[in-house]
């Protein structure tokens, strides 16, 4: 995954991510590894992960054998940059 890319996200979306335990490393640290999204539903409305990444994330919600990512920043990165 290309994490050297600079992600530009609107301030209003960053403000919505107030449960981020990592202080928005995905935007501030080019070495930070984004959580892998395994399936996208509803044109980016639902992001599903079937891996063990982001175990400490305040936006990860268990769902069956995987999890739903509710992070507004991760959702915007996926929609805007397709990663």
Short mmCIF file of the C-alpha atoms (twelve columns), coordinates in Angstrom:
data_MODEL
# 
_entry.id   MODEL 
# 
loop_
_atom_site.group_PDB 
_atom_site.id 
_atom_site.type_symbol 
_atom_site.label_atom_id 
_atom_site.label_alt_id 
_atom_site.label_comp_id 
_atom_site.label_asym_id 
_atom_site.label_seq_id 
_atom_site.Cartn_x 
_atom_site.Cartn_y 
_atom_site.Cartn_z 
_atom_site.pdbx_PDB_model_num 
ATOM 1  C CA . UNK A 1  0.000   0.000   0.000  1 
ATOM 2  C CA . UNK A 2  1.363   3.435   -0.919 1 
ATOM 3  C CA . UNK A 3  1.605   5.327   2.373  1 
ATOM 4  C CA . UNK A 4  4.021   7.980   1.093  1 
ATOM 5  C CA . UNK A 5  1.068   9.799   -0.418 1 
ATOM 6  C CA . UNK A 6  -0.031  13.027  1.234  1 
ATOM 7  C CA . UNK A 7  -3.694  12.791  2.113  1 
ATOM 8  C CA . UNK A 8  -5.576  16.076  2.074  1 
ATOM 9  C CA . UNK A 9  -8.755  15.847  4.139  1 
ATOM 10 C CA . UNK A 10 -11.172 18.667  4.908  1 
ATOM 11 C CA . UNK A 11 -10.898 20.061  8.463  1 
ATOM 12 C CA . UNK A 12 -14.579 19.345  9.171  1 
ATOM 13 C CA . UNK A 13 -13.951 15.614  8.587  1 
ATOM 14 C CA . UNK A 14 -10.830 15.647  10.769 1 
ATOM 15 C CA . UNK A 15 -12.869 17.294  13.560 1 
ATOM 16 C CA . UNK A 16 -15.412 14.460  13.319 1 
ATOM 17 C CA . UNK A 17 -12.659 11.927  14.101 1 
ATOM 18 C CA . UNK A 18 -12.499 12.863  17.769 1 
ATOM 19 C CA . UNK A 19 -12.213 9.224   18.959 1 
ATOM 20 C CA . UNK A 20 -8.887  8.657   17.186 1 
ATOM 21 C CA . UNK A 21 -6.463  7.163   19.722 1 
ATOM 22 C CA . UNK A 22 -3.512  7.658   17.350 1 
ATOM 23 C CA . UNK A 23 -3.817  11.445  16.950 1 
ATOM 24 C CA . UNK A 24 -4.499  11.152  13.207 1 
ATOM 25 C CA . UNK A 25 -1.219  9.425   12.369 1 
ATOM 26 C CA . UNK A 26 -2.696  8.454   9.001  1 
ATOM 27 C CA . UNK A 27 -2.500  12.144  8.067  1 
ATOM 28 C CA . UNK A 28 0.632   13.153  9.962  1 
ATOM 29 C CA . UNK A 29 3.073   10.262  9.563  1 
ATOM 30 C CA . UNK A 30 4.035   9.077   6.057  1 
ATOM 31 C CA . UNK A 31 5.328   5.813   7.592  1 
ATOM 32 C CA . UNK A 32 1.977   4.964   9.215  1 
ATOM 33 C CA . UNK A 33 0.352   1.844   7.788  1 
ATOM 34 C CA . UNK A 34 -3.327  2.375   6.959  1 
ATOM 35 C CA . UNK A 35 -5.733  -0.338  8.048  1 
ATOM 36 C CA . UNK A 36 -6.495  -2.628  5.129  1 
ATOM 37 C CA . UNK A 37 -10.074 -2.378  3.926  1 
ATOM 38 C CA . UNK A 38 -11.186 -5.742  2.559  1 
ATOM 39 C CA . UNK A 39 -14.652 -4.853  1.310  1 
ATOM 40 C CA . UNK A 40 -16.501 -1.623  0.554  1 
ATOM 41 C CA . UNK A 41 -20.289 -1.433  0.444  1 
ATOM 42 C CA . UNK A 42 -22.652 1.372   -0.425 1 
ATOM 43 C CA . UNK A 43 -20.150 3.476   -2.418 1 
ATOM 44 C CA . UNK A 44 -17.897 3.863   0.603  1 
ATOM 45 C CA . UNK A 45 -20.629 4.051   3.218  1 
ATOM 46 C CA . UNK A 46 -19.491 0.817   4.882  1 
ATOM 47 C CA . UNK A 47 -15.875 -0.324  5.165  1 
ATOM 48 C CA . UNK A 48 -15.337 -3.937  6.240  1 
ATOM 49 C CA . UNK A 49 -12.092 -5.437  7.504  1 
ATOM 50 C CA . UNK A 50 -11.334 -9.122  7.937  1 
ATOM 51 C CA . UNK A 51 -7.873  -8.729  9.456  1 
ATOM 52 C CA . UNK A 52 -6.285  -8.010  12.826 1 
ATOM 53 C CA . UNK A 53 -5.118  -4.482  12.076 1 
ATOM 54 C CA . UNK A 54 -6.206  -1.489  14.120 1 
ATOM 55 C CA . UNK A 55 -6.985  -3.495  17.241 1 
ATOM 56 C CA . UNK A 56 -6.837  -0.347  19.402 1 
ATOM 57 C CA . UNK A 57 -8.913  1.855   17.075 1 
ATOM 58 C CA . UNK A 58 -11.800 3.762   18.625 1 
ATOM 59 C CA . UNK A 59 -13.771 3.359   15.396 1 
ATOM 60 C CA . UNK A 60 -13.461 -0.399  14.895 1 
ATOM 61 C CA . UNK A 61 -16.722 -2.228  15.586 1 
ATOM 62 C CA . UNK A 62 -16.803 -6.033  15.569 1 
ATOM 63 C CA . UNK A 63 -19.153 -7.460  12.959 1 
ATOM 64 C CA . UNK A 64 -19.378 -11.220 12.463 1 
ATOM 65 C CA . UNK A 65 -15.911 -12.567 11.681 1 
ATOM 66 C CA . UNK A 66 -14.619 -9.100  10.813 1 
ATOM 67 C CA . UNK A 67 -15.134 -5.487  11.720 1 
ATOM 68 C CA . UNK A 68 -16.698 -2.315  10.408 1 
ATOM 69 C CA . UNK A 69 -14.500 0.761   10.236 1 
ATOM 70 C CA . UNK A 70 -16.383 3.869   11.320 1 
ATOM 71 C CA . UNK A 71 -13.501 6.327   11.086 1 
ATOM 72 C CA . UNK A 72 -14.527 9.424   9.104  1 
ATOM 73 C CA . UNK A 73 -10.930 10.053  8.009  1 
ATOM 74 C CA . UNK A 74 -10.307 6.460   6.836  1 
ATOM 75 C CA . UNK A 75 -13.606 6.539   4.954  1 
ATOM 76 C CA . UNK A 76 -12.664 9.793   3.221  1 
ATOM 77 C CA . UNK A 77 -9.195  8.473   2.315  1 
ATOM 78 C CA . UNK A 78 -10.802 5.372   0.794  1 
ATOM 79 C CA . UNK A 79 -13.347 7.395   -1.203 1 
ATOM 80 C CA . UNK A 80 -10.986 10.160  -2.313 1 
ATOM 81 C CA . UNK A 81 -7.794  8.141   -2.899 1 
ATOM 82 C CA . UNK A 82 -9.156  4.585   -3.353 1 
ATOM 83 C CA . UNK A 83 -6.724  3.103   -0.816 1 
# 
